[in-house]
PDB file of C-alpha atoms in Angstrom:
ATOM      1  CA  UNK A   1       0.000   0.000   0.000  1.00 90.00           C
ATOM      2  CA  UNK A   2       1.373   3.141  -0.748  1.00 92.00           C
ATOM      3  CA  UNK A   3      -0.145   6.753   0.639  1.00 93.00           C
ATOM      4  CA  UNK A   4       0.380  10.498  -1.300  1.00 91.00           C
ATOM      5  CA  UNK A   5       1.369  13.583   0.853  1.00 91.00           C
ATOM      6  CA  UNK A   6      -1.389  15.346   2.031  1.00 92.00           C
ATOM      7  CA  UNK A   7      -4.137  12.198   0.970  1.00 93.00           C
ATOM      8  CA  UNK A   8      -6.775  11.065   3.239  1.00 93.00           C
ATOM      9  CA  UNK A   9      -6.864   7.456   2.851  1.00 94.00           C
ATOM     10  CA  UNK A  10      -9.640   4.889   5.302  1.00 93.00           C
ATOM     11  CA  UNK A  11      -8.453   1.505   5.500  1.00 93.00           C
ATOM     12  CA  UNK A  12     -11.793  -0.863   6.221  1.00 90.00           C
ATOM     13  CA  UNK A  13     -12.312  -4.147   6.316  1.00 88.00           C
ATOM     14  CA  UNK A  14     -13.671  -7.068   8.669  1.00 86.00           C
ATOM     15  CA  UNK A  15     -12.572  -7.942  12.167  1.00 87.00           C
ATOM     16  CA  UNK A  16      -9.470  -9.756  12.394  1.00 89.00           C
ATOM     17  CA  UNK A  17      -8.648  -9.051   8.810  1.00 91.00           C
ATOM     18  CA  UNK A  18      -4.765  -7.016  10.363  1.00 92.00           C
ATOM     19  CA  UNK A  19      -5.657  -3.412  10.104  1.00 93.00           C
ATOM     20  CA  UNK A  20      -4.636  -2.699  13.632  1.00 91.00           C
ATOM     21  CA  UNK A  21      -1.616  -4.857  12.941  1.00 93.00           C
ATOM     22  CA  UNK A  22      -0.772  -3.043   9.905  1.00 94.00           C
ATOM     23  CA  UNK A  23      -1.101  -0.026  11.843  1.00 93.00           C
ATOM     24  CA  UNK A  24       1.323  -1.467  14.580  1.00 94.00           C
ATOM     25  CA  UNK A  25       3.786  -2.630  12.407  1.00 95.00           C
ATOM     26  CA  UNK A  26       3.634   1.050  10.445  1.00 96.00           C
ATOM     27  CA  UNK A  27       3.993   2.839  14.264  1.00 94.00           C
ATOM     28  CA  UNK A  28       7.000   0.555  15.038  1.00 94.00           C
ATOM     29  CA  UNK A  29       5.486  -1.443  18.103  1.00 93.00           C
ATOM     30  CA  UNK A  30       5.132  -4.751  15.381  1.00 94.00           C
ATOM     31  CA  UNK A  31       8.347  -5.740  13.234  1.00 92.00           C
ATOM     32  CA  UNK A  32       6.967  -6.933  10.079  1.00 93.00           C
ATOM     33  CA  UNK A  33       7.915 -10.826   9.086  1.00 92.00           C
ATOM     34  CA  UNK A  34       8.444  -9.688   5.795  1.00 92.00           C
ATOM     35  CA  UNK A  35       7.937  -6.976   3.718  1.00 93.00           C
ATOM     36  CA  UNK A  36       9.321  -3.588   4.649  1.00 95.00           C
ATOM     37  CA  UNK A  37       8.237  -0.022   5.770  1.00 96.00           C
ATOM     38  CA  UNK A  38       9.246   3.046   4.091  1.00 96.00           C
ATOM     39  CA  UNK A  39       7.995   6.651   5.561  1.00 95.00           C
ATOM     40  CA  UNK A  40       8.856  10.161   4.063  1.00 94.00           C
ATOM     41  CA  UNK A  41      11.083   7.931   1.720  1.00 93.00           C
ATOM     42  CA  UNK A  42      13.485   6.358   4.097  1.00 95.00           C
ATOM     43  CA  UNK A  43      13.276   2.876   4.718  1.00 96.00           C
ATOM     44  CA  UNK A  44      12.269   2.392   8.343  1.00 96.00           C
ATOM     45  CA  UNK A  45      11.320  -1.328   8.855  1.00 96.00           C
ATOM     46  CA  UNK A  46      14.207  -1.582  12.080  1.00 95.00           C
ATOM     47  CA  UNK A  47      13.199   2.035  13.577  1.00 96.00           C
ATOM     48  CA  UNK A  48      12.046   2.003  16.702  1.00 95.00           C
ATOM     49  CA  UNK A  49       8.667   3.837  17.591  1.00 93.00           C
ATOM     50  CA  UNK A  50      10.483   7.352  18.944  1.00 90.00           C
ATOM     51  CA  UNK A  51      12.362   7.768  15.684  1.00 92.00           C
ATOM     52  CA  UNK A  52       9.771   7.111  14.024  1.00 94.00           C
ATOM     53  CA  UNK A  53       7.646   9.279  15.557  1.00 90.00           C
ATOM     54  CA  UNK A  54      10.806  12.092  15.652  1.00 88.00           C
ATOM     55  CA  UNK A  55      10.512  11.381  11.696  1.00 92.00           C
ATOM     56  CA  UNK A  56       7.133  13.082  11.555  1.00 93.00           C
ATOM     57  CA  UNK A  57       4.392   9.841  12.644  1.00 95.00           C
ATOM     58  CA  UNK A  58       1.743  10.166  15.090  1.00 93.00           C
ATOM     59  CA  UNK A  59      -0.571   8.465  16.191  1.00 90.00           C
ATOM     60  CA  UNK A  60      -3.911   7.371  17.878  1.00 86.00           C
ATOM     61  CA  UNK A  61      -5.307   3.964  19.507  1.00 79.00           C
ATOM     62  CA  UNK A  62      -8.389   2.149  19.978  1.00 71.00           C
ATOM     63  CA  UNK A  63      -7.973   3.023  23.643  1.00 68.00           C
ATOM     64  CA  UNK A  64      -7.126   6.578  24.138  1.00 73.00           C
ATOM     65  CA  UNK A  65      -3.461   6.703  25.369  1.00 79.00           C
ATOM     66  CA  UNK A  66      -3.927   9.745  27.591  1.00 90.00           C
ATOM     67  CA  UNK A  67      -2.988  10.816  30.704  1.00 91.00           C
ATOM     68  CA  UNK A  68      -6.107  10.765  32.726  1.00 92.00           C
ATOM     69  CA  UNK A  69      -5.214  11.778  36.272  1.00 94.00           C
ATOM     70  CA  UNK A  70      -3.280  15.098  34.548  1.00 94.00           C
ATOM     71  CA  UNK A  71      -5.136  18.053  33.441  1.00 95.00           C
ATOM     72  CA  UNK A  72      -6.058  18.794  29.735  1.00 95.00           C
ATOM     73  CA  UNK A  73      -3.679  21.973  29.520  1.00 92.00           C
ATOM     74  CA  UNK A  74      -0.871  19.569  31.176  1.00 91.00           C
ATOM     75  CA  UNK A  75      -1.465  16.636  28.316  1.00 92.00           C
ATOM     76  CA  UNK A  76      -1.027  19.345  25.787  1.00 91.00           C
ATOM     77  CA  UNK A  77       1.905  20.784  27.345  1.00 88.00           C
ATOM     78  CA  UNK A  78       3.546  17.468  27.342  1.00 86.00           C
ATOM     79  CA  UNK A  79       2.388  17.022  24.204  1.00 88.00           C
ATOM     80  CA  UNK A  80       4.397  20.287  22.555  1.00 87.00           C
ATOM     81  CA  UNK A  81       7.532  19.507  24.707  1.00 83.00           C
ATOM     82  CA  UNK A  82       7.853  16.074  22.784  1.00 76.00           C
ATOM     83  CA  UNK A  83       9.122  16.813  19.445  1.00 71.00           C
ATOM     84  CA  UNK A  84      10.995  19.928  20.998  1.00 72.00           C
ATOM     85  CA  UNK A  85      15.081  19.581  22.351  1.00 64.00           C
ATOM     86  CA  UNK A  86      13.666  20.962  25.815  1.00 66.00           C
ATOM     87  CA  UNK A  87      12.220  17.631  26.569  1.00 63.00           C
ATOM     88  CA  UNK A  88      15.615  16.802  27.965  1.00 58.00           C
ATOM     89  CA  UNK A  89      15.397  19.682  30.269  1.00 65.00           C
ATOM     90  CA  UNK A  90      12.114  18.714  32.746  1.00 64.00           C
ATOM     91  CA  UNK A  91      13.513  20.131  35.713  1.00 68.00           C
ATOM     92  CA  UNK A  92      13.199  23.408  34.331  1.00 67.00           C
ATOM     93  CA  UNK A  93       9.411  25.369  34.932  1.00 68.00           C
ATOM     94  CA  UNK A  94       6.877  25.262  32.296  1.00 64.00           C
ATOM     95  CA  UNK A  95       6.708  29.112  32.287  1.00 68.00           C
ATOM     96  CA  UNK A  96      10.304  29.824  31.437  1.00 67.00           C
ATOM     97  CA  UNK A  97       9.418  28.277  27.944  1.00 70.00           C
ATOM     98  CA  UNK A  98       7.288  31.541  26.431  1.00 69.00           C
ATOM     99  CA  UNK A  99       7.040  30.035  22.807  1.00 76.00           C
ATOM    100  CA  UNK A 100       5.664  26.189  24.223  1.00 82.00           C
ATOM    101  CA  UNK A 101       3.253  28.233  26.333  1.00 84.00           C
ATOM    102  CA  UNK A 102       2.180  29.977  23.365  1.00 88.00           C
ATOM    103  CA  UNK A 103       1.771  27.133  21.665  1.00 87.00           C
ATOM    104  CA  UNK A 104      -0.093  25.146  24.328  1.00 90.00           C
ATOM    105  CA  UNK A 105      -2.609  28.668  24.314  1.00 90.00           C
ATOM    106  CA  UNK A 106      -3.372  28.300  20.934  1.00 89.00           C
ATOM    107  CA  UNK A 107      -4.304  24.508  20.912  1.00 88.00           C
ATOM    108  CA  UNK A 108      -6.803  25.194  23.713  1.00 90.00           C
ATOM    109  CA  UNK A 109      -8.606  27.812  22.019  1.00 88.00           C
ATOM    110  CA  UNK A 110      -8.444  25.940  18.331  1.00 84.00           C
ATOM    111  CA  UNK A 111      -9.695  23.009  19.769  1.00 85.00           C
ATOM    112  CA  UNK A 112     -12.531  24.767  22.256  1.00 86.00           C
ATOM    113  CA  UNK A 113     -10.308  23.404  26.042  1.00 91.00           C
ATOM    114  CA  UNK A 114      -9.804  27.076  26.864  1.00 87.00           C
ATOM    115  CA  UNK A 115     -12.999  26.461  29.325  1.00 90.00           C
ATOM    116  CA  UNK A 116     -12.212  23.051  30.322  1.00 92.00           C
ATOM    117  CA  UNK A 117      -8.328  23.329  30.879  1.00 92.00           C
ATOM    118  CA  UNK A 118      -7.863  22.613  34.359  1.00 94.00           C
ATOM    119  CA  UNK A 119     -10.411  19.922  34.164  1.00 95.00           C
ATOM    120  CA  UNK A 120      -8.554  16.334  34.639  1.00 96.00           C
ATOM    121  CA  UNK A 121      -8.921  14.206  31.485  1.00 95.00           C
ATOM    122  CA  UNK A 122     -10.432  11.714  33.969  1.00 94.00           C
ATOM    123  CA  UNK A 123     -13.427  14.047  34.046  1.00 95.00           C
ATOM    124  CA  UNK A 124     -13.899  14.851  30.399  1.00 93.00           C
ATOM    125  CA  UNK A 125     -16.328  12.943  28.267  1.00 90.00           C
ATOM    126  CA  UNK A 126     -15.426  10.168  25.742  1.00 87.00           C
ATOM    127  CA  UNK A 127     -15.867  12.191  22.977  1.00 86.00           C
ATOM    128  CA  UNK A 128     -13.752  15.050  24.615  1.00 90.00           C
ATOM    129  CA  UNK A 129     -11.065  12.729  25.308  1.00 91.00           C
ATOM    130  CA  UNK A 130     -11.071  11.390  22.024  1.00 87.00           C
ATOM    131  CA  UNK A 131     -10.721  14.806  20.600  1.00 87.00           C
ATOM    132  CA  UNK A 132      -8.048  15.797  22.539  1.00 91.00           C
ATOM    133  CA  UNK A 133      -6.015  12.658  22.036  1.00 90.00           C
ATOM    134  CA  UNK A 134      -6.403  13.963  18.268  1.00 88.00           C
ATOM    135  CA  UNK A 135      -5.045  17.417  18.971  1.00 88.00           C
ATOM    136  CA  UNK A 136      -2.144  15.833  21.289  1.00 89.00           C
ATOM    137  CA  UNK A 137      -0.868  13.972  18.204  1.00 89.00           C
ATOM    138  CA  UNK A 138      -1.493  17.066  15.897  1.00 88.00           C
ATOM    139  CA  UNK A 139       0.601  19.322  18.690  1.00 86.00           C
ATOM    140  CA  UNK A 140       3.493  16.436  17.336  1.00 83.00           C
ATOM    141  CA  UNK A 141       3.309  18.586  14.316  1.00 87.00           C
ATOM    142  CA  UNK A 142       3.368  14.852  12.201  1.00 92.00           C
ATOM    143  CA  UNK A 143       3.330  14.845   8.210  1.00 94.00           C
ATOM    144  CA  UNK A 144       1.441  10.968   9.046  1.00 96.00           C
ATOM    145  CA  UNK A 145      -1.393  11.123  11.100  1.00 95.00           C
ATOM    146  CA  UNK A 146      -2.747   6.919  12.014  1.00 95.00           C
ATOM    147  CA  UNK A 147      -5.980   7.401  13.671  1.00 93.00           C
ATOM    148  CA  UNK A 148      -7.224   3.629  14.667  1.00 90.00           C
ATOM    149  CA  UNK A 149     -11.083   3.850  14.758  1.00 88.00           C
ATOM    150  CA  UNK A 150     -11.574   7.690  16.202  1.00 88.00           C
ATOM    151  CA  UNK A 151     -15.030   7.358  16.246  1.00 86.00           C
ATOM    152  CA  UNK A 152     -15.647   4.472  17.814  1.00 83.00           C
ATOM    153  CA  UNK A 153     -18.210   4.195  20.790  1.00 82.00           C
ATOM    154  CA  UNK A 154     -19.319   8.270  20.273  1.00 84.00           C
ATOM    155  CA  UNK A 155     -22.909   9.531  19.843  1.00 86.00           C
ATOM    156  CA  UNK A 156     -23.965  10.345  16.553  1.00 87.00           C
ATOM    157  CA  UNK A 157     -23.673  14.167  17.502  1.00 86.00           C
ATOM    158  CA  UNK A 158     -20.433  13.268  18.983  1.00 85.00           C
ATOM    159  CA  UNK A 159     -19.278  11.605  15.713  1.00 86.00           C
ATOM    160  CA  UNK A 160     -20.000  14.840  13.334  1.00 87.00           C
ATOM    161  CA  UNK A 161     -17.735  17.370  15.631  1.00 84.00           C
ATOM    162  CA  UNK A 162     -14.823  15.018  15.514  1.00 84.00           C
ATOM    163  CA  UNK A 163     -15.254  14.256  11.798  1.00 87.00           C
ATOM    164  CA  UNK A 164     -14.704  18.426  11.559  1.00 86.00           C
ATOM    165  CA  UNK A 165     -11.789  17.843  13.653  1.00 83.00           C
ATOM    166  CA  UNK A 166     -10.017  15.071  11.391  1.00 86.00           C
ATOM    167  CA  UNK A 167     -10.608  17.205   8.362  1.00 87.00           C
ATOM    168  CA  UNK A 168      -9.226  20.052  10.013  1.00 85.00           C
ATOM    169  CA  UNK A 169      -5.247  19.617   9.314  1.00 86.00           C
ATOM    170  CA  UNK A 170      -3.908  21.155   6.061  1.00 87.00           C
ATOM    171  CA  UNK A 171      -2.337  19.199   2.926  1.00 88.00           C
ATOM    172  CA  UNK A 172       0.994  19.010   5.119  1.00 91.00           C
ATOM    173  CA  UNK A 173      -0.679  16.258   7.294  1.00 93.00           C
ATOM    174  CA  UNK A 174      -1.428  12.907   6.019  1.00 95.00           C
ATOM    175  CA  UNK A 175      -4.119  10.954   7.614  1.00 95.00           C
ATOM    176  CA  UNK A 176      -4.330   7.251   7.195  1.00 96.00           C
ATOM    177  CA  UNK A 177      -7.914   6.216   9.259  1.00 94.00           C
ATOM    178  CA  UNK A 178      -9.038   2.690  10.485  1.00 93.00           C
ATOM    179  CA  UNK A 179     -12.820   2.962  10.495  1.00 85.00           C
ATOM    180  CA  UNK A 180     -15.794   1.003  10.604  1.00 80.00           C
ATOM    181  CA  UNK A 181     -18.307   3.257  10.067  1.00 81.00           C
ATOM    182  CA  UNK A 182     -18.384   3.246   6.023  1.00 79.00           C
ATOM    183  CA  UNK A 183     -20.373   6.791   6.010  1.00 82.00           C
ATOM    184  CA  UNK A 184     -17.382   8.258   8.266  1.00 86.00           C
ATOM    185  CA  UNK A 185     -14.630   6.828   5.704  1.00 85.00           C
ATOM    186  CA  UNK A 186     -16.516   7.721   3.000  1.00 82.00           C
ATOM    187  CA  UNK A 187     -17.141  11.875   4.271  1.00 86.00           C
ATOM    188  CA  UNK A 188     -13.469  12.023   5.135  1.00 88.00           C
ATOM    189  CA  UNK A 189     -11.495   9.964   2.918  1.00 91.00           C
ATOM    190  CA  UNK A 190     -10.028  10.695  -0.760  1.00 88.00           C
ATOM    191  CA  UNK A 191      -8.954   6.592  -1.382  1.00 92.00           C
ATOM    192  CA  UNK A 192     -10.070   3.657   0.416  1.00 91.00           C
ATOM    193  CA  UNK A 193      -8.352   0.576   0.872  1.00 93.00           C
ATOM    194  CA  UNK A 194      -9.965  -2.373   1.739  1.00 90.00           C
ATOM    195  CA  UNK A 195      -7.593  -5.290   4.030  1.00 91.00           C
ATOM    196  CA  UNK A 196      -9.271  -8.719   4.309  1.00 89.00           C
ATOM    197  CA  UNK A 197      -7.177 -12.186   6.015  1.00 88.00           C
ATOM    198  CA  UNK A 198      -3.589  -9.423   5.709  1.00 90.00           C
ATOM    199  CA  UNK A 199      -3.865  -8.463   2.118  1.00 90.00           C
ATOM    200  CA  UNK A 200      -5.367  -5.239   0.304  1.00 91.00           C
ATOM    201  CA  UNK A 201      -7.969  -6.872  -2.030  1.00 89.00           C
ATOM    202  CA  UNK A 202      -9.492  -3.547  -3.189  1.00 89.00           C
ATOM    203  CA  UNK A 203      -8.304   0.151  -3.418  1.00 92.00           C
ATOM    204  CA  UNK A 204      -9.997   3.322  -4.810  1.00 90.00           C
ATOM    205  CA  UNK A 205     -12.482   5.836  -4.756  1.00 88.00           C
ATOM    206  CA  UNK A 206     -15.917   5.469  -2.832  1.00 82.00           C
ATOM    207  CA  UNK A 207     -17.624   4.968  -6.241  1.00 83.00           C
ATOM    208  CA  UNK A 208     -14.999   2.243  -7.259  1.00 87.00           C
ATOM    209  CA  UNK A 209     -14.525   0.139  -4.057  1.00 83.00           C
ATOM    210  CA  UNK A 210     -18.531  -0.089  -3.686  1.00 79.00           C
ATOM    211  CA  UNK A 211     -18.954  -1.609  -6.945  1.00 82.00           C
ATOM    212  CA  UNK A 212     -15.514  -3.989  -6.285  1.00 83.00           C
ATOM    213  CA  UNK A 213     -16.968  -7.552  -6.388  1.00 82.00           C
ATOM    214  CA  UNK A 214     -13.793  -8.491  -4.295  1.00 78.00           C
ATOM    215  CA  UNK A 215     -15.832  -6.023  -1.593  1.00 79.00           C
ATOM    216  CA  UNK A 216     -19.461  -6.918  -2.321  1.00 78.00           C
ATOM    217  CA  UNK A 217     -18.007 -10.900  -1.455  1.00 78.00           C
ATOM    218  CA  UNK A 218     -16.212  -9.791   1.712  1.00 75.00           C
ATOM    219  CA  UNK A 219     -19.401  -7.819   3.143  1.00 69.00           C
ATOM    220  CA  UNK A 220     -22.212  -9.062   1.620  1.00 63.00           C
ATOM    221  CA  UNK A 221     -20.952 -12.877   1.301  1.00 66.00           C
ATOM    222  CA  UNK A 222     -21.985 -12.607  -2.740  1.00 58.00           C
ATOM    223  CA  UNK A 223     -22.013 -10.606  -5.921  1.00 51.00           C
TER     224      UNK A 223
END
């Protein structure tokens, strides 16, 4: 499979079919058995995740991977400090870093946490957190952004602000999605891939995958 800069590509398919693996093994925390990995042109199969990530990859989970007895305005300061060299200076205060804290102030009022920012992530709701785990891996400033199923388990309300949210970033971010909701892929997405048993049987535009017979077989068991 092989992604544009700045494309919006959904990767769908049944359970257990390896998108989550896929995803793994493109994030670094699965070595591939064969096959290699190339991001931003540069082979990375034997990076680890933190170079990978220093390369310009972020990403989200299934399970937000947030720190939920922190505040929101601390998550997104730690957040900013990761790509940044002062990372290896924590004993030094917050404050005496004027452009992060500008940076942190603009993420909460872009993504509406101004109000909420000494709440602890704890306290926020499900569709808050998942939105904020978004704008943490944003704040990494990535050219690849893997969101594994964003939407999953939010109200339908819930659903349509955070599909604003993913089409948010400019052409500089890529966004590679793992989603099961076809009408979510289909609103967001420019390609779609589909994955069945670890292999893509079907790539294209909405138009072309729905009418793939590959496709029709996997989700409708027929023609």
């Amino acid at each position: 499979m092989t992604m544009q800069a700045g494309e919006r590509r959904a990767l769908l398919g049944p359970n257990g079919s390896g998108k989550t693996t896929l995803f793994n093994m493109i994030g670094g925390q699965t070595k591939p058995t064969s096959g290699k990995i190339f991001l931003f042109g540069n082979n990375a199969t034997d990076d680890p995740p933190h170079r990978r990530a220093h390369s310009g990859l972020s990403r989200t989970f299934q399970i937000t991977s947030l720190f939920p007895n922190l505040s929101v305005v601390e998550n997104i300061h730690l957040a900013v400090m990761a790509p940044s060299p002062i990372r290896y200076a924590p004993h030094r205060a917050a404050e005496s870093y004027p452009g992060i804290m500008r940076e942190v102030e603009e993420l909460l009022a872009d993504w509406r946490f101004a109000g909420s920012r000494e709440r602890l992530v704890r306290d926020l709701s499900y569709g808050d957190q998942r939105k904020l785990e978004i704008a943490m891996a944003l704040a990494h400033r990535p050219r690849l952004l893997l969101l594994d199923e964003p939407t999953a388990g939010l109200s339908a309300a819930e659903t349509s602000d955070l599909i604003e949210v993913i089409k948010a970033p400019g052409p500089e971010v890529s966004i590679l999605m793992i989603e099961h909701d076809v009408d979510v892929a289909l609103d967001v997405a420019d390609r779609i891939s589909i994955l069945d048993r670890g292999r893509i049987v079907a790539e294209g535009t909405a138009i072309e995958v729905r009418s793939n017979q590959a496709v029709q077989a996997i989700y409708f068991g027929g023609s």
